[in-house]
Short mmCIF file of C-alpha atoms in Angstrom, two decimals:
data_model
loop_
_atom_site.label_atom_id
_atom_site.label_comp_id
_atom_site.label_asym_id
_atom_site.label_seq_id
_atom_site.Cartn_x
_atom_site.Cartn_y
_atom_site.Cartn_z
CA UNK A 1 -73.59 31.59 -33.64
CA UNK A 2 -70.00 33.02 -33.35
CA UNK A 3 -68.80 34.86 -30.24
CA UNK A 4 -68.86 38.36 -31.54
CA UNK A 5 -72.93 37.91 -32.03
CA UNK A 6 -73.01 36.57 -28.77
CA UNK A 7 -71.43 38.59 -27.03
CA UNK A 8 -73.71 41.47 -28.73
CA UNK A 9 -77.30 39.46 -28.10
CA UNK A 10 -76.46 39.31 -24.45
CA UNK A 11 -76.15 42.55 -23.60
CA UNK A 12 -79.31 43.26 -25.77
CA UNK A 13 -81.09 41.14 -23.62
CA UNK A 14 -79.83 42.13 -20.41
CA UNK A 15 -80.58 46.02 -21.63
CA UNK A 16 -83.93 44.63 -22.76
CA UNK A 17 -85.01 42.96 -19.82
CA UNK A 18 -83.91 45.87 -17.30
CA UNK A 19 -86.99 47.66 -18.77
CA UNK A 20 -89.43 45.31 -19.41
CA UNK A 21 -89.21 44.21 -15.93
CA UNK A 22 -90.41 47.37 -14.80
CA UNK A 23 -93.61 48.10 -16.75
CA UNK A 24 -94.57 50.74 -14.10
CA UNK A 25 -91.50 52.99 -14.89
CA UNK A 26 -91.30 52.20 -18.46
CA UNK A 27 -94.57 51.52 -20.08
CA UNK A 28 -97.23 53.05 -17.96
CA UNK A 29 -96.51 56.43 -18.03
CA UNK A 30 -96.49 56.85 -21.54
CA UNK A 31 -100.07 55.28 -21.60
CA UNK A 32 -101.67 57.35 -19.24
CA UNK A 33 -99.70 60.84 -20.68
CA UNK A 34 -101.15 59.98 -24.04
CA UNK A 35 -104.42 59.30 -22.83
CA UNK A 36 -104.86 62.61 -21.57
CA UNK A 37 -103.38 64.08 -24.43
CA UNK A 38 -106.27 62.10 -26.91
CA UNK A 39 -108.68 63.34 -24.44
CA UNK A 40 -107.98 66.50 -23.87
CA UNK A 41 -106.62 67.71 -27.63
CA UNK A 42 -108.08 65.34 -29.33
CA UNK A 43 -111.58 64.50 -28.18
CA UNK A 44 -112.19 67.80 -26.21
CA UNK A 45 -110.54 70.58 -28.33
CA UNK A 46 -110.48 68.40 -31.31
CA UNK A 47 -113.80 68.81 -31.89
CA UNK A 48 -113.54 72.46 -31.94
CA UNK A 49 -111.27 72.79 -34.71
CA UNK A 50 -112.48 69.88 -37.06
CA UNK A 51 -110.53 69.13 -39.57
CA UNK A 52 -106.45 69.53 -40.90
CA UNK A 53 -105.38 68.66 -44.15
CA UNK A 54 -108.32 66.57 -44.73
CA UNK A 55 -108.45 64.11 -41.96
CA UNK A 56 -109.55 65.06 -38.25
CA UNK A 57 -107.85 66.31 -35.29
CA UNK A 58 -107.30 63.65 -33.24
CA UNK A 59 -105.96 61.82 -35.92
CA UNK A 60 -103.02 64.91 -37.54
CA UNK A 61 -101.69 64.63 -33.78
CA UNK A 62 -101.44 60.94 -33.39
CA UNK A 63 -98.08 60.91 -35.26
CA UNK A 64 -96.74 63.53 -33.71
CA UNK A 65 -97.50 61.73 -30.06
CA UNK A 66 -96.14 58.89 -31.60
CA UNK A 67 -92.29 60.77 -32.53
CA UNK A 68 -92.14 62.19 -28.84
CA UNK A 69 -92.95 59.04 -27.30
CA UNK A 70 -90.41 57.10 -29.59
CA UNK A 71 -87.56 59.97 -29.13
CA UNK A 72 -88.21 60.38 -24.98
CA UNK A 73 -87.97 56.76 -24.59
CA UNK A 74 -85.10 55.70 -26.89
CA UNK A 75 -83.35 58.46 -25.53
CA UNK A 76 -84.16 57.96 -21.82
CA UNK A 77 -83.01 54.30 -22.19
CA UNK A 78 -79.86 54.67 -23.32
CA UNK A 79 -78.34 57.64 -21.65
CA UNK A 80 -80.37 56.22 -18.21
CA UNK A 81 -78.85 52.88 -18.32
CA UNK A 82 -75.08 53.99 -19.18
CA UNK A 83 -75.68 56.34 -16.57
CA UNK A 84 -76.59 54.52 -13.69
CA UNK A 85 -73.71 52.01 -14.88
CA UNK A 86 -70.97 55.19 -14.60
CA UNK A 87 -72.85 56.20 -10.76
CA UNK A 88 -72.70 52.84 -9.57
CA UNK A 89 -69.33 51.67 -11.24
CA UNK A 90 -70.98 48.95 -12.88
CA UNK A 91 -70.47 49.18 -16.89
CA UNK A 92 -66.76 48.55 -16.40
CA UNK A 93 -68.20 44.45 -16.83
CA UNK A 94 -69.15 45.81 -19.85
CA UNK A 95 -66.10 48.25 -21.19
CA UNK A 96 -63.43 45.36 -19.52
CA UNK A 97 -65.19 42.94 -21.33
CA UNK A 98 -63.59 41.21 -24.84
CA UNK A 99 -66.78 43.13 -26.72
CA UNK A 100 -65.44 45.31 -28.93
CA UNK A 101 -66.43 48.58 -28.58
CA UNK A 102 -68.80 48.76 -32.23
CA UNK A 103 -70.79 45.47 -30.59
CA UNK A 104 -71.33 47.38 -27.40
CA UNK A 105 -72.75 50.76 -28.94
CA UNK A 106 -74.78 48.27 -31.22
CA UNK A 107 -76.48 46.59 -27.92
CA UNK A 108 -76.85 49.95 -26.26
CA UNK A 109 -78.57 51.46 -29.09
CA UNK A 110 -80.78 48.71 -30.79
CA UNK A 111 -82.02 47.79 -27.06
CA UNK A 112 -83.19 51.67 -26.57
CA UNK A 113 -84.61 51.72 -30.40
CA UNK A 114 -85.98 48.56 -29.29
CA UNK A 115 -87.99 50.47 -26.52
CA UNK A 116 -88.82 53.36 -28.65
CA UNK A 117 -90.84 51.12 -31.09
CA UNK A 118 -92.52 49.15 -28.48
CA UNK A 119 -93.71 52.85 -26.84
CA UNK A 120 -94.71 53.58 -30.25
CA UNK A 121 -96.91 50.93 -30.45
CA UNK A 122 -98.32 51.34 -27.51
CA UNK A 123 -99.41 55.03 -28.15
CA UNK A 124 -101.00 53.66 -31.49
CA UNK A 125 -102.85 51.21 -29.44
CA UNK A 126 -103.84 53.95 -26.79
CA UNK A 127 -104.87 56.33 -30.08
CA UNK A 128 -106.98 52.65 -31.61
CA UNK A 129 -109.43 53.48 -28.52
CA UNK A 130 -110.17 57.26 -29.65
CA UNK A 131 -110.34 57.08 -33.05
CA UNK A 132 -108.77 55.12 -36.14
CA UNK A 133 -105.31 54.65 -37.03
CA UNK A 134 -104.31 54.08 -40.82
CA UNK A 135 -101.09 53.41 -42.21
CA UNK A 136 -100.60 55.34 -45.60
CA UNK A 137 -97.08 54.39 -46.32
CA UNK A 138 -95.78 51.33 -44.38
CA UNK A 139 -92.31 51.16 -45.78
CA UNK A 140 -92.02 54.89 -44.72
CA UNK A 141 -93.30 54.65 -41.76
CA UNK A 142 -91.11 51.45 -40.39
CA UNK A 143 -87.88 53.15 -42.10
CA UNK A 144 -88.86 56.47 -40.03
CA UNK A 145 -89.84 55.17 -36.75
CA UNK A 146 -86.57 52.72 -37.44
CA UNK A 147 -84.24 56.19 -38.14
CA UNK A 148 -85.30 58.22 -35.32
CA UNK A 149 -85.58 55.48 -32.89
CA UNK A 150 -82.08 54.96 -33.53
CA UNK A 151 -80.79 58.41 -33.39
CA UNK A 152 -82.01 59.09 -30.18
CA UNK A 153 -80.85 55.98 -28.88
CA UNK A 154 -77.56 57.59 -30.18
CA UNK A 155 -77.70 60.72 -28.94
CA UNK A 156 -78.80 58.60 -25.51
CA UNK A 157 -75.42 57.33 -25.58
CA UNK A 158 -74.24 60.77 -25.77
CA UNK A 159 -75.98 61.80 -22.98
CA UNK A 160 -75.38 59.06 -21.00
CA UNK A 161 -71.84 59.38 -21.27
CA UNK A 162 -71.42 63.55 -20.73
CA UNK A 163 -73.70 63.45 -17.59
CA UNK A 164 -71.94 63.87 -14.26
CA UNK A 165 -75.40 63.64 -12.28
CA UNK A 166 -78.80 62.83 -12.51
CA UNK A 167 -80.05 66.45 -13.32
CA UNK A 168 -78.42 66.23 -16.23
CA UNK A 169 -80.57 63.91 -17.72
CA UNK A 170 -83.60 65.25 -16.49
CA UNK A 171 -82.35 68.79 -18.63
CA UNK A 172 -81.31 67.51 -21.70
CA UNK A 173 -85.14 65.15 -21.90
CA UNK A 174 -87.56 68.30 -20.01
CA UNK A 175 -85.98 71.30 -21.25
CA UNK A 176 -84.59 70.06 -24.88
CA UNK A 177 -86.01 67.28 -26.20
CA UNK A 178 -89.58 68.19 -25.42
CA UNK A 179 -89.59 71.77 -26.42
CA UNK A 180 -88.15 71.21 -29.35
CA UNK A 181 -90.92 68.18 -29.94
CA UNK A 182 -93.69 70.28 -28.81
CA UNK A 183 -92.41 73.32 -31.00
CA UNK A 184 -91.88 71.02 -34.11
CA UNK A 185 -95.24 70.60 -35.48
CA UNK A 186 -96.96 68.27 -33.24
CA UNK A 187 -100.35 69.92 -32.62
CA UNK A 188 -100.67 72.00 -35.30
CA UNK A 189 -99.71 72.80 -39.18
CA UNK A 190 -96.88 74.65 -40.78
CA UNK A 191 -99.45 76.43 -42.64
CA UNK A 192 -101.00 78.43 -39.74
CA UNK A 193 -97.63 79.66 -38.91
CA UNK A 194 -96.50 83.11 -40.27
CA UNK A 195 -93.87 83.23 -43.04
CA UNK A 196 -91.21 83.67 -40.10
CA UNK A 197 -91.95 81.30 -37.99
CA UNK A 198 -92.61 78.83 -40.54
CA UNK A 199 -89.01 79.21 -42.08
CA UNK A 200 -87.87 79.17 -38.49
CA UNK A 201 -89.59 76.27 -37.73
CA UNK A 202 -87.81 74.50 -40.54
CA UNK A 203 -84.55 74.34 -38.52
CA UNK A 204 -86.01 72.30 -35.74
CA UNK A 205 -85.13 68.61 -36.78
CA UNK A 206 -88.30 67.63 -35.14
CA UNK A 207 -90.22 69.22 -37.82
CA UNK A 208 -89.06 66.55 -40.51
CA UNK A 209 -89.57 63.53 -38.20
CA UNK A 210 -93.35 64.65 -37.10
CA UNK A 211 -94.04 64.94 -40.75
CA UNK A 212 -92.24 62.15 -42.01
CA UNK A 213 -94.14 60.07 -39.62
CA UNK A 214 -97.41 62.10 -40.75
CA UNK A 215 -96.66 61.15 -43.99
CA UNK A 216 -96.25 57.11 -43.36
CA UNK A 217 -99.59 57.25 -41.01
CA UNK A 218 -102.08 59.35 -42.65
CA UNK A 219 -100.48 60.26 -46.07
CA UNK A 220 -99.83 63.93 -45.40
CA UNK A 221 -96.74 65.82 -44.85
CA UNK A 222 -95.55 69.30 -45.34
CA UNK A 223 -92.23 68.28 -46.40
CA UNK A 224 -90.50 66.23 -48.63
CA UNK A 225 -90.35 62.90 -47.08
CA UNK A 226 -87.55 60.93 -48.92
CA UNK A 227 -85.46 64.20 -48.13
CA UNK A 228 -86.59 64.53 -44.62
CA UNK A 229 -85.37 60.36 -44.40
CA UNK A 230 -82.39 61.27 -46.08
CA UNK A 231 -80.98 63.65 -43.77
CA UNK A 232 -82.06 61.77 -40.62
CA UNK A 233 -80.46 58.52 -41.58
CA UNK A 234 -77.20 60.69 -42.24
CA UNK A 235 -77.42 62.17 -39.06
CA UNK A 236 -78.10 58.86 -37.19
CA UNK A 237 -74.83 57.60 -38.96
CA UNK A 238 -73.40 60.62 -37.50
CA UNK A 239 -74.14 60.33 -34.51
CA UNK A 240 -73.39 56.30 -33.70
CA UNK A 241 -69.49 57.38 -35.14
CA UNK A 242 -69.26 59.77 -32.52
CA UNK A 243 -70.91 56.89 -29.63
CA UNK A 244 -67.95 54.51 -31.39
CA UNK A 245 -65.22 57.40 -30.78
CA UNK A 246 -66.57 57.97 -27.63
CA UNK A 247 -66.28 54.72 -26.23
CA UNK A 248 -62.87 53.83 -27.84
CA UNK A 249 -61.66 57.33 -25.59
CA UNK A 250 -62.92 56.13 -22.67
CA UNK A 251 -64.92 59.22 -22.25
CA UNK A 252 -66.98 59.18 -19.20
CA UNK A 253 -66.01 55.92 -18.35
CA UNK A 254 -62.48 56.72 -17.12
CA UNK A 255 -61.30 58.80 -14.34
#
């Protein structure tokens, strides 16, 4: 193994076991949120409103609760852990370091998509005891839980980096992230929507990666998925160039 890969698999699984030491903080929140949100929308309301697009309730919003869980987490990881590095002076072992700067955005990111699918999997498994899971379109599926895992792990970085306290991270996850997850087609159908909102609705990203998902789990999707994977994987390219430019400036990480 040369030094470059190394030096990248270290960091990985330094970034990996800061998390999976602490199962209480990382893992068991998401399990009991999306318990009650299978109980309560799924089994209790679900039941009132039958079916969408052909398949039950429960099982139109497991997707969905699978994209927030994947996009809080990723994104919580990274911006978290570079952070706490900045507050406690700590990442400069890591900027000081002979890593170049690609290997370290690399570690930061694939460790917090890393977390993203393993929350993922865990709401699937939570979702197993209320009803069944199927998996239409595999290849979709992995590429879009892969894509959007990624991004936010990204835009983590971002985050992470442009915070000058701890607030600031609880904004950007409480009062962006999630309203634009809960407002992008989670818990209900395009269709119901009137012609406004609808077309409105169509400029929340969140919108293609709850469907995209859809379509990989149960088959169905309002929008185009090779489109909808198109534009995210762009944007996730996007994105991880402006982590690289970020880090070569020093910004955030510099006085």
């Amino acid at each position: 193994m040369n030094r470059t890969a190394t030096q990248l698999l270290t960091l990985v699984r330094r970034e990996v076991l800061r998390f999976v030491r602490r199962p209480y903080n990382t893992f068991l929140p998401p399990i009991i949120t999306n318990t009650l949100y299978f109980a309560v929308f799924g089994v209790i309301l679900g039941s009132r409103i039958g079916e969408i697009a052909g398949v039950s309730y429960i099982q139109f919003v497991l997707p969905g609760l699978v994209v927030l869980g994947a996009i809080s987490d990723s994104f919580e990881n990274a911006s978290f852990t570079i952070f706490h590095g900045r507050w406690n002076e700590y990442i400069q072992a890591v900027t000081t370091s002979p890593m170049s700067h690609r290997s370290v955005v690399a570690a930061y990111v694939s460790a917090s998509a890393l977390r993203g699918i393993v929350t993922s999997l865990l709401i699937v498994g939570v979702g197993l005891v209320f009803t069944s899971v199927s998996v239409a379109h595999p290849l979709y599926l992995i590429a879009f839980v892969l894509v959007i895992t990624t991004l936010f792990g990204g835009l983590g970085v971002i985050g992470g980096l442009w915070a000058s306290d701890f607030d600031y991270l609880t904004v950007m996850n409480q009062f962006i992230l999630r309203p634009l997850v809960f407002f992008g087609a989670v818990f209900y159908s395009l269709e119901v929507l009137p012609p406004l909102w609808r077309t409105v609705s169509l400029f929340n990203p969140m919108v293609y990666m709850v469907n995209g998902v859809r379509y990989g789990m149960i088959g169905v999707t309002e929008i185009e998925p090779t489109t909808s994977l198109l534009v995210l994987t762009g944007a996730a390219v996007a994105v991880l160039a402006v982590d690289l430019a970020l880090f070569k400036r020093g910004y955030g990480l510099t006085e």
